[in-house]
Each structure stands twice: as C-alpha cells, then as structure tokens.
Tab-separated table of C-alpha atoms in Angstrom:
chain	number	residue	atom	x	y	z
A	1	UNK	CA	1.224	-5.284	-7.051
A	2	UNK	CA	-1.714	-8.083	-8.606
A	3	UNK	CA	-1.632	-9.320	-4.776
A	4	UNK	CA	-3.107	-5.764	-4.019
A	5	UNK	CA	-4.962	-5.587	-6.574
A	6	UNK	CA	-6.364	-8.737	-6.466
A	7	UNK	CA	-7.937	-7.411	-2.976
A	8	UNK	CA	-8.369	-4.162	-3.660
A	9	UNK	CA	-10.138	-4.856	-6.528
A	10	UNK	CA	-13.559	-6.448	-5.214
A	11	UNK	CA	-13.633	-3.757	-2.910
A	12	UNK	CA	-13.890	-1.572	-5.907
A	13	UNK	CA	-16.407	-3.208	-8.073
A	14	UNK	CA	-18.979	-4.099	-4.927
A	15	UNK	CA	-19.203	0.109	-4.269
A	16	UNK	CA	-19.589	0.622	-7.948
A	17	UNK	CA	-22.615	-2.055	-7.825
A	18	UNK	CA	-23.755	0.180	-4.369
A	19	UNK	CA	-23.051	3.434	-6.627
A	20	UNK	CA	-24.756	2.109	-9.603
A	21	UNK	CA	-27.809	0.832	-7.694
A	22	UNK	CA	-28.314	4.726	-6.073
A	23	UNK	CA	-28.238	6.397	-9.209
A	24	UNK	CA	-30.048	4.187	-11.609
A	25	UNK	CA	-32.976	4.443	-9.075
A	26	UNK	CA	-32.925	0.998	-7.748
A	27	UNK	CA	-32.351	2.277	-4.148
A	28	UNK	CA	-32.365	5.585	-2.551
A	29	UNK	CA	-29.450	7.190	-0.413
A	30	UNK	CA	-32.024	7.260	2.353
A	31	UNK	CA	-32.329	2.881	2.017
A	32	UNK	CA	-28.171	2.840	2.845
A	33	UNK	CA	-29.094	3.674	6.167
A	34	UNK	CA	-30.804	0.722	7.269
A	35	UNK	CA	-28.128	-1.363	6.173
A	36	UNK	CA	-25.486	0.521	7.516
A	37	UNK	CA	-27.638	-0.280	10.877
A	38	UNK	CA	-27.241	-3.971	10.145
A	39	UNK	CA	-23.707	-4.505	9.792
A	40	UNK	CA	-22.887	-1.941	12.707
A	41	UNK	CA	-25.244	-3.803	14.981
A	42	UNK	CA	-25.337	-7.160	13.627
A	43	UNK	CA	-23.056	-8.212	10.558
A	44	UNK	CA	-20.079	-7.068	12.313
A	45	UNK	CA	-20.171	-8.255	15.705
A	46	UNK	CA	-21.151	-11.333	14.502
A	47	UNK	CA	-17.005	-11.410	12.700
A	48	UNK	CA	-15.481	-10.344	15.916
A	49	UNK	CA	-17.377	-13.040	17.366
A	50	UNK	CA	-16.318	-15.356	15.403
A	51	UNK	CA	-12.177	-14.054	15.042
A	52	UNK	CA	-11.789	-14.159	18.897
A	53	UNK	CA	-13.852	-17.669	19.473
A	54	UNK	CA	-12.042	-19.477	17.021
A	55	UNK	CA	-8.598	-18.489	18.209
A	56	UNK	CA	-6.836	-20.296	21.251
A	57	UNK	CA	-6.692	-17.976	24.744
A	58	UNK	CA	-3.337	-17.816	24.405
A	59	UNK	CA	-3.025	-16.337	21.058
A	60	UNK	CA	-5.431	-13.872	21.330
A	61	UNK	CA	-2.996	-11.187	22.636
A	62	UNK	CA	0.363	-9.695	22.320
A	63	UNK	CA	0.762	-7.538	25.375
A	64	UNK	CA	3.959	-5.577	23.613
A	65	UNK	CA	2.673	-4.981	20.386
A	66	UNK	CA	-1.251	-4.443	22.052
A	67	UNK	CA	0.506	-1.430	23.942
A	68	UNK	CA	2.827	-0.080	21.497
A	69	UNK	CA	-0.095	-0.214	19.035
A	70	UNK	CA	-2.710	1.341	21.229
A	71	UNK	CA	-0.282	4.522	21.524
A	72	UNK	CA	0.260	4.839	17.868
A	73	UNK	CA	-3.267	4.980	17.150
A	74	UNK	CA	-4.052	7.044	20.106
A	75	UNK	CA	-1.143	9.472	18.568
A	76	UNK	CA	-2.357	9.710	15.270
A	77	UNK	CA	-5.860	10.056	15.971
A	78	UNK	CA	-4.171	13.498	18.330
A	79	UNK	CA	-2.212	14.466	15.739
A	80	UNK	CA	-5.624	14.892	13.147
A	81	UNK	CA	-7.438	15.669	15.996
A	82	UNK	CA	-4.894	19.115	16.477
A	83	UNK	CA	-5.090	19.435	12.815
A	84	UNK	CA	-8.783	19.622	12.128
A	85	UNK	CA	-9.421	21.362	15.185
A	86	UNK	CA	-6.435	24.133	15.271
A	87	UNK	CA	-5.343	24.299	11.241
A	88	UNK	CA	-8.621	23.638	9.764
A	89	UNK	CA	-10.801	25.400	11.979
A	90	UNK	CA	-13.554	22.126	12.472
A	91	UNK	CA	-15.402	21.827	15.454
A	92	UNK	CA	-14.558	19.333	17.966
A	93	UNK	CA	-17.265	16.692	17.114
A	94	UNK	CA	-15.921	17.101	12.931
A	95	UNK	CA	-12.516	16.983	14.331
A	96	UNK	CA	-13.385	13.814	16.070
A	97	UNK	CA	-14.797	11.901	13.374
A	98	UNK	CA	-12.076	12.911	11.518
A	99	UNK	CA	-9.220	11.646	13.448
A	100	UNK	CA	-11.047	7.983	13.915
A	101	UNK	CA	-10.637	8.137	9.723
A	102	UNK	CA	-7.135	8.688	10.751
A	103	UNK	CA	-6.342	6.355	13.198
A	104	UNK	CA	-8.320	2.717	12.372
A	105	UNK	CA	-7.535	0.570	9.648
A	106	UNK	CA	-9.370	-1.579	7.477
A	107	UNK	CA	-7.742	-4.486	9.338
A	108	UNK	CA	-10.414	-7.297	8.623
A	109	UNK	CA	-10.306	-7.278	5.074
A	110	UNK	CA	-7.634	-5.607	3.738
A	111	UNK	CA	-5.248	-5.631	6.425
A	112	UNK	CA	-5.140	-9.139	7.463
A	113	UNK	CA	-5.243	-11.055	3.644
A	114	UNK	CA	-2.335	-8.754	2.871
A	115	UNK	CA	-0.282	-9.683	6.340
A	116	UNK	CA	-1.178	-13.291	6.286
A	117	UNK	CA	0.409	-13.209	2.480
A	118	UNK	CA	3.260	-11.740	4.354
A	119	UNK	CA	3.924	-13.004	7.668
A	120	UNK	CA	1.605	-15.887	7.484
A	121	UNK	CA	0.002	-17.476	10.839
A	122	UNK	CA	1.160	-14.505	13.143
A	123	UNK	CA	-1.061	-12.190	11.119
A	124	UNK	CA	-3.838	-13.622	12.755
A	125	UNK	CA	-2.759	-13.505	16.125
A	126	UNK	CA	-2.087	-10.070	15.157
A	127	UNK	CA	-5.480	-9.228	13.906
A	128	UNK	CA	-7.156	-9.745	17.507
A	129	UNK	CA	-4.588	-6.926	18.717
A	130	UNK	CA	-6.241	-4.532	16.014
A	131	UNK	CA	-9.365	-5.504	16.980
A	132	UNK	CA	-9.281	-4.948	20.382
A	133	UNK	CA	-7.343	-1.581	20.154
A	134	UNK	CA	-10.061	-0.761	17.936
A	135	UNK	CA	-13.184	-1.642	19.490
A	136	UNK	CA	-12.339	-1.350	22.979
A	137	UNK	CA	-9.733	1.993	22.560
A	138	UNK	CA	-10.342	3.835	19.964
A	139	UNK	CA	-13.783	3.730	18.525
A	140	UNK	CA	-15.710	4.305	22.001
A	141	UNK	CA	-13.068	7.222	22.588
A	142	UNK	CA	-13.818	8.752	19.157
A	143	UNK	CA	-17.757	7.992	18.836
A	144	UNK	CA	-18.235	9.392	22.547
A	145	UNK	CA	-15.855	12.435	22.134
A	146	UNK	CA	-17.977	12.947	18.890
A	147	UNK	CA	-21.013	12.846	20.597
A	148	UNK	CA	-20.627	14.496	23.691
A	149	UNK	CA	-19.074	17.573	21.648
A	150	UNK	CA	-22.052	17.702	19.280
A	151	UNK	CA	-24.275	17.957	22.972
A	152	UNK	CA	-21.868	20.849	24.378
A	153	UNK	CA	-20.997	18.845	27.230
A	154	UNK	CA	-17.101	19.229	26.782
A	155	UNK	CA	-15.898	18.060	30.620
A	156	UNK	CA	-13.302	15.478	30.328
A	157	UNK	CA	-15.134	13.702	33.074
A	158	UNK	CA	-18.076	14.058	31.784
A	159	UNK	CA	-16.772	12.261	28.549
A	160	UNK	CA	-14.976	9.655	30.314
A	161	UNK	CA	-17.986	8.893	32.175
A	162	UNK	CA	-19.840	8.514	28.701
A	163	UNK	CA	-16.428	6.572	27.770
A	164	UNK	CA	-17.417	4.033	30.286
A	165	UNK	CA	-20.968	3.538	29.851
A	166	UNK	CA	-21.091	2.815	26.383
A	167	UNK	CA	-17.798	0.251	26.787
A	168	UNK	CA	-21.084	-1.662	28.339
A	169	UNK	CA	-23.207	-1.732	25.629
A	170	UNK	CA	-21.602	-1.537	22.623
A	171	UNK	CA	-22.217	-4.560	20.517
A	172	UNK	CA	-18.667	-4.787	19.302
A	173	UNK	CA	-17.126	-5.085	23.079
A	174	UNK	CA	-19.917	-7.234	23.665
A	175	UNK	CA	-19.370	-9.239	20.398
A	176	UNK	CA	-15.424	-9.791	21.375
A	177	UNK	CA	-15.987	-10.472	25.180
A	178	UNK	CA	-18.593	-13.546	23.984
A	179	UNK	CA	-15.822	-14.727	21.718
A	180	UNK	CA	-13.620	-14.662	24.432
A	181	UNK	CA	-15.532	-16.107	27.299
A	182	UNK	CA	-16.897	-19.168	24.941
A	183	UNK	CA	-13.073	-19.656	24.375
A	184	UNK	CA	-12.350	-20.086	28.179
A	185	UNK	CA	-15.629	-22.561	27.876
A	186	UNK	CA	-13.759	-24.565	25.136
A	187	UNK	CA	-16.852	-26.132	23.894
A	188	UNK	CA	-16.972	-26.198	19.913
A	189	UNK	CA	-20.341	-23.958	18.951
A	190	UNK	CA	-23.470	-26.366	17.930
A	191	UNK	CA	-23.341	-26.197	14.396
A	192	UNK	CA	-26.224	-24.503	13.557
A	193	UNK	CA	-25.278	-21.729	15.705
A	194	UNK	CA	-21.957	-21.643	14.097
A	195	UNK	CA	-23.365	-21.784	10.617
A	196	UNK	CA	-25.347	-18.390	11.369
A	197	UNK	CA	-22.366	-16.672	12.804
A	198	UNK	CA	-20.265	-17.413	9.541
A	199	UNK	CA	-23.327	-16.173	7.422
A	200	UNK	CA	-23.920	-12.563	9.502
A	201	UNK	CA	-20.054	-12.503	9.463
A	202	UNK	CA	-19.759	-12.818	5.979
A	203	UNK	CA	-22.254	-10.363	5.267
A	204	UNK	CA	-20.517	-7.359	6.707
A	205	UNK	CA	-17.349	-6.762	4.033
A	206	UNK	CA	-20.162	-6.698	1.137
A	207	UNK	CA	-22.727	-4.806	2.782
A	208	UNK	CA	-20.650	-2.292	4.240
A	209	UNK	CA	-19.076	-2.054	0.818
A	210	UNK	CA	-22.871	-1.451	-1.038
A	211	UNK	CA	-23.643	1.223	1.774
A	212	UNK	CA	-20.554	2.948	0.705
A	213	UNK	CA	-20.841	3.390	-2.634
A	214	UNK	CA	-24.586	3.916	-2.395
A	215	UNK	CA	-23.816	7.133	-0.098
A	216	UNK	CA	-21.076	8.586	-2.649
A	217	UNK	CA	-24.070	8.448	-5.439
A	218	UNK	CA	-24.728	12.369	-5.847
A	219	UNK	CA	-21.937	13.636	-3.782
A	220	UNK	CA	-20.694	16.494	-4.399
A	221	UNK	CA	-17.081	16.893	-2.967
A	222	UNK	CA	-16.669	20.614	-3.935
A	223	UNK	CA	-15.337	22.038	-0.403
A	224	UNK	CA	-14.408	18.654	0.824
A	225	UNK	CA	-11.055	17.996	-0.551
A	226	UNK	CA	-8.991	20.354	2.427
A	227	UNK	CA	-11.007	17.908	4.678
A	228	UNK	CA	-10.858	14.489	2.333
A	229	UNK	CA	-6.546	15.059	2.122
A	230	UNK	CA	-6.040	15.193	6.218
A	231	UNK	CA	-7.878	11.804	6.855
A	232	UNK	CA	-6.426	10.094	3.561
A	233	UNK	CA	-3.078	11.751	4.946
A	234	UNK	CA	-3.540	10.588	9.024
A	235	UNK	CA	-4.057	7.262	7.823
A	236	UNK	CA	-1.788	6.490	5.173
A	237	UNK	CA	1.266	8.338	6.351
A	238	UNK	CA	0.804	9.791	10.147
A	239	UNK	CA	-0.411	6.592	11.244
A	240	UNK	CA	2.206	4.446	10.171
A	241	UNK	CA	4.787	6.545	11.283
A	242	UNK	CA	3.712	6.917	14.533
A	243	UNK	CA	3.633	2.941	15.296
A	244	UNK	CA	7.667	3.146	13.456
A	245	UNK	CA	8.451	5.606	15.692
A	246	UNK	CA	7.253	4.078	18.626
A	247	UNK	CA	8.763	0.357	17.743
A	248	UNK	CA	11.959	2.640	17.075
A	249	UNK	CA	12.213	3.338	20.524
A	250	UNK	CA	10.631	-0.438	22.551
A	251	UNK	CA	11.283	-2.949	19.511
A	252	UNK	CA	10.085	-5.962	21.366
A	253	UNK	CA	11.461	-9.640	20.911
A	254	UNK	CA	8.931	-10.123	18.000
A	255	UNK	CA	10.291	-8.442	14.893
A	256	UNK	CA	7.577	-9.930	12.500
A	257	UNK	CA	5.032	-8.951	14.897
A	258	UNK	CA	6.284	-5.407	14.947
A	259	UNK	CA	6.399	-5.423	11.140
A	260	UNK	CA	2.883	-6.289	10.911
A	261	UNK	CA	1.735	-3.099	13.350
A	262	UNK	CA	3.190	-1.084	10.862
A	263	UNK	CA	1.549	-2.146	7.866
A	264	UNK	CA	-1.772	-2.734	9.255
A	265	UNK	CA	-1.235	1.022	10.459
A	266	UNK	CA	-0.688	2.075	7.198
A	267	UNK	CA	-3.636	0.428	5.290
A	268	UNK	CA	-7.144	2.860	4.934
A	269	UNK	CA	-9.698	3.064	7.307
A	270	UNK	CA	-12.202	0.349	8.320
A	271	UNK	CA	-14.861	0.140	5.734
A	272	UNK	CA	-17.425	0.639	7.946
A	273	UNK	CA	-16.020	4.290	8.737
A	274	UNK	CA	-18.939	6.236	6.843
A	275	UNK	CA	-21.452	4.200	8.408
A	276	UNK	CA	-20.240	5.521	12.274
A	277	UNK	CA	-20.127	9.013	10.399
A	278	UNK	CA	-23.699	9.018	9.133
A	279	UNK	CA	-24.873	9.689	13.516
A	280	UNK	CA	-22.805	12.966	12.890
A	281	UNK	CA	-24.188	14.159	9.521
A	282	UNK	CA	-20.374	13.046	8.144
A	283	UNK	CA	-21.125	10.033	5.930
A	284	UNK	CA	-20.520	12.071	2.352
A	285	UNK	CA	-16.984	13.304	3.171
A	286	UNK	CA	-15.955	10.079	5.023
A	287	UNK	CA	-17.345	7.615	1.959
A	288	UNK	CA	-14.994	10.088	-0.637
A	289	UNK	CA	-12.444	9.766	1.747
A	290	UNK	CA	-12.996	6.144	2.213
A	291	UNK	CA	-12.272	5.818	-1.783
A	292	UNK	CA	-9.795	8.142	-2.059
A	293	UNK	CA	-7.543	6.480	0.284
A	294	UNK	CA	-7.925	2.681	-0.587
A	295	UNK	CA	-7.566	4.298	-4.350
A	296	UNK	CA	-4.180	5.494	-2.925
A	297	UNK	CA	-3.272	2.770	-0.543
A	298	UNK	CA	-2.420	0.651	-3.956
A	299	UNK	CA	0.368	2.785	-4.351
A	300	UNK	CA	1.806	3.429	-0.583
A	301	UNK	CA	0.873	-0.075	0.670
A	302	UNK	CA	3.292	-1.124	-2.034
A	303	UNK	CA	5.627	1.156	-1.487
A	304	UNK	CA	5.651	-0.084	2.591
A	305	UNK	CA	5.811	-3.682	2.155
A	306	UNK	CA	9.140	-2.655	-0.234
A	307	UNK	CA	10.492	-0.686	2.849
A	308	UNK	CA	9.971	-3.272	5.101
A	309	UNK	CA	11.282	-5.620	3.285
C-alpha cells in the first residue's frame, strides 16, 4: 500500500499545484493548451526516444506477450467502444475517445515503477511492448477513428487509409523508430545530445501532470459521471480482464511476463489522455476521469498485485 502511495502520491500533489495555479489566477485554462502541445509533440517523444535507444535490440520485444497484449487492448477499447456508442447513446468520435481512456495505461510512470518493484529487470523489457502497442496500435487507431468520425467520413477504408498516413508522421512512431534505428547503429549518443533528451524526457510526467489539473480548475462534472464511470470502469476492470482471459487461453513460456500484461492493463490511463482529448472538445470529462481512476487504482491495483500473487 505506501509503495502505491508513494507513486501515486506526486502524481496527486503536481495536479493540485496545476489546479491551484488555474484558479488562483496565475494561469488561465486557455495557457494548458500550449503545454499540452509540448509534451504531445516534444516532451514525450523525446522518453520513447530515449526507452527504446537505451535498451539492447534484442530486448526490445516479446513477440507472445506483444500479440496477446495488442488483442486485449484492441478488445477493451471494443468493448467501451459498444458501450458508449450502443448503451450510452455517444457519437462515434465521443465513443472513440472514450474507449482509448479505456484501453491505454499509464505505463511510463505508474505502470513500470510499480512492475519493476515487482518483477524487476523484465518490467522494462516489458515496458517497450506497452509502448509500441500503444503508439503504433492503439492511439493512431483511436485518434484517427476520432477524427475521421467528427468529419463524417465513416468508410472503413477511408479510415484505414487515414490509419496509415498518420503512422508516418506521428512524432511518437517517429520518436520510437529513431530509438530503434540508433540501437541497430550501436553508437553511444554524444553527450550533449543525450543530456537534452533526458531533460525533454523528464519534462513530460510533470507537465502533463500541471496541464491536468489546470484543465479540471472550474469543471463542472454535473452530467459527466454516466460517462466518467465507463472509462474509469474499461480501464480498471475490462481491461485487465481481457489480457487474463486471453493469457487464459495462450499462456506463453514467460509466466512473469504474462503477469506483468495484466497489471500494466489494469493501471489508469496514460496521463497524457486529456491532452489527445482537448482536439475533440473532450479534455474536461477525460481530466475527471483521469483523477477519478488513479484515485481508485490505489485500491484495485492493490487488490491485483494480491491476486496475482
């Protein structure tokens, strides 16, 4: 329990310091924008950068557990999908934005302190799974889907199309294929160069953080909670139980590897989930859900890491 805490915890006082600075008057709502630019754009490629440069080629990926965990999230992110769209009556674009909540976890820096505290040096090698699900699966998928809905262009093949494009350009694909092509290179970075990486990288957990609790200044989250419940739900319970029941059924030869899926699964979404929502006019209900579910994450992720022993 203090080993969550003891995580969780920053997290909590850096958006109260984002939250205070919005309503005292010190910054405006508006001002969280611009910074939300910088860590999608720059702060946070910078980390994946740095996570799949520093790691050798051959621990970069697990081809099991990169399958078994691209499915899971793939099925939870359907399964709020169905829910937002069919029980909650959302459009598809809401429904979209919804379901990435769902289906990506904060992997960087909540996930991977509490794994390696668990499972030790395979949590990293772990980590570059997540983060290729994630930036090469799940967020283009979402973000496009999102998107194109919002446009009315709702052709599969026009989406996949879109799908493909932006796999070109996005900064985090971009970010990770650098990291992995300097790895085949297998020259150390000049230090300077290396130095700046660390410092954008760094940057990203705190400023994302700020941005949060900056945009949850004013909410009001009357006629958000119906909405607020399914993500917190999707990614603290669906989520996780769709990567069990899939390891159920093709275990793999790596136990603690498998392990790890599920908890990652099960921790809340990337911090950097109301700054994707803000394109979509989303960022209120997505920074309360943000809270809401590492508030309640204290309790399940406890409760997981009993059940799996």
């Amino acid at each position: 329990m203090l080993t969550i805490l003891g995580i969780t915890g920053p997290i909590f006082l850096i958006i109260g310091v984002g939250f205070a600075a919005v309503r005292f008057g010190l910054l405006t709502r508006a001002e969280m924008r611009p910074l939300g630019v910088f860590v999608i754009n720059v702060a946070l490629p910078a980390l994946l950068f740095k996570a799949m440069s520093a790691r050798a080629l051959g621990d970069l990926v697990d081809g099991h557990l990169l399958l078994i965990y691209t499915l899971g999230s793939l099925l939870a992110a359907g399964i709020a999908l169905a829910a937002a769209c069919l029980v909650r009556g959302r459009s598809l674009q809401t429904g979209a934005v919804q379901a990435l909540g769902a289906s990506m976890s904060n992997s960087a820096f909540i996930g991977y302190p509490i794994a390696q505290q668990v499972m030790g040096p395979l949590a990293g090698s772990a980590l570059a799974v997540y983060a290729l699900v994630e930036g090469l699966v799940m967020m283009p998928l979402l973000l496009t889907l999102a998107e194109v809905a919002g446009s009315g262009k709702q052709r599969w093949t026009a989406v996949l199309r879109e799908i493909l494009r932006r796999l070109t350009r996005n900064p985090f694909i971009l970010a990770m294929g650098a990291g992995v092509l300097w790895t085949l290179v297998g020259v150390p970075l000049p230090v300077p160069v290396a130095k700046a990486v660390d410092m954008l990288s760094t940057a990203s957990a705190p400023v994302a953080l700020f941005c949060i609790g900056g945009t949850l200044a004013g909410l009001n989250v009357r006629g958000m909670l119906g909405d607020i419940s399914l993500i917190v739900t999707g990614k603290l319970l669906i989520h996780p139980l769709c990567l069990f029941a899939l390891l159920s059924l093709s275990p793999g030869d790596k136990p603690q590897l498998a392990t790890a899926a599920i908890l990652n699964a099960g921790m809340p979404m990337l911090s950097i989930y109301p700054l994707l929502s803000q394109k979509f006019g989303q960022e209120g209900v997505s920074a309360a859900a943000l809270v809401a579910a590492t508030t309640v994450s204290f309790f399940t992720v406890s409760g997981l890491l009993w059940m799996l022993g």
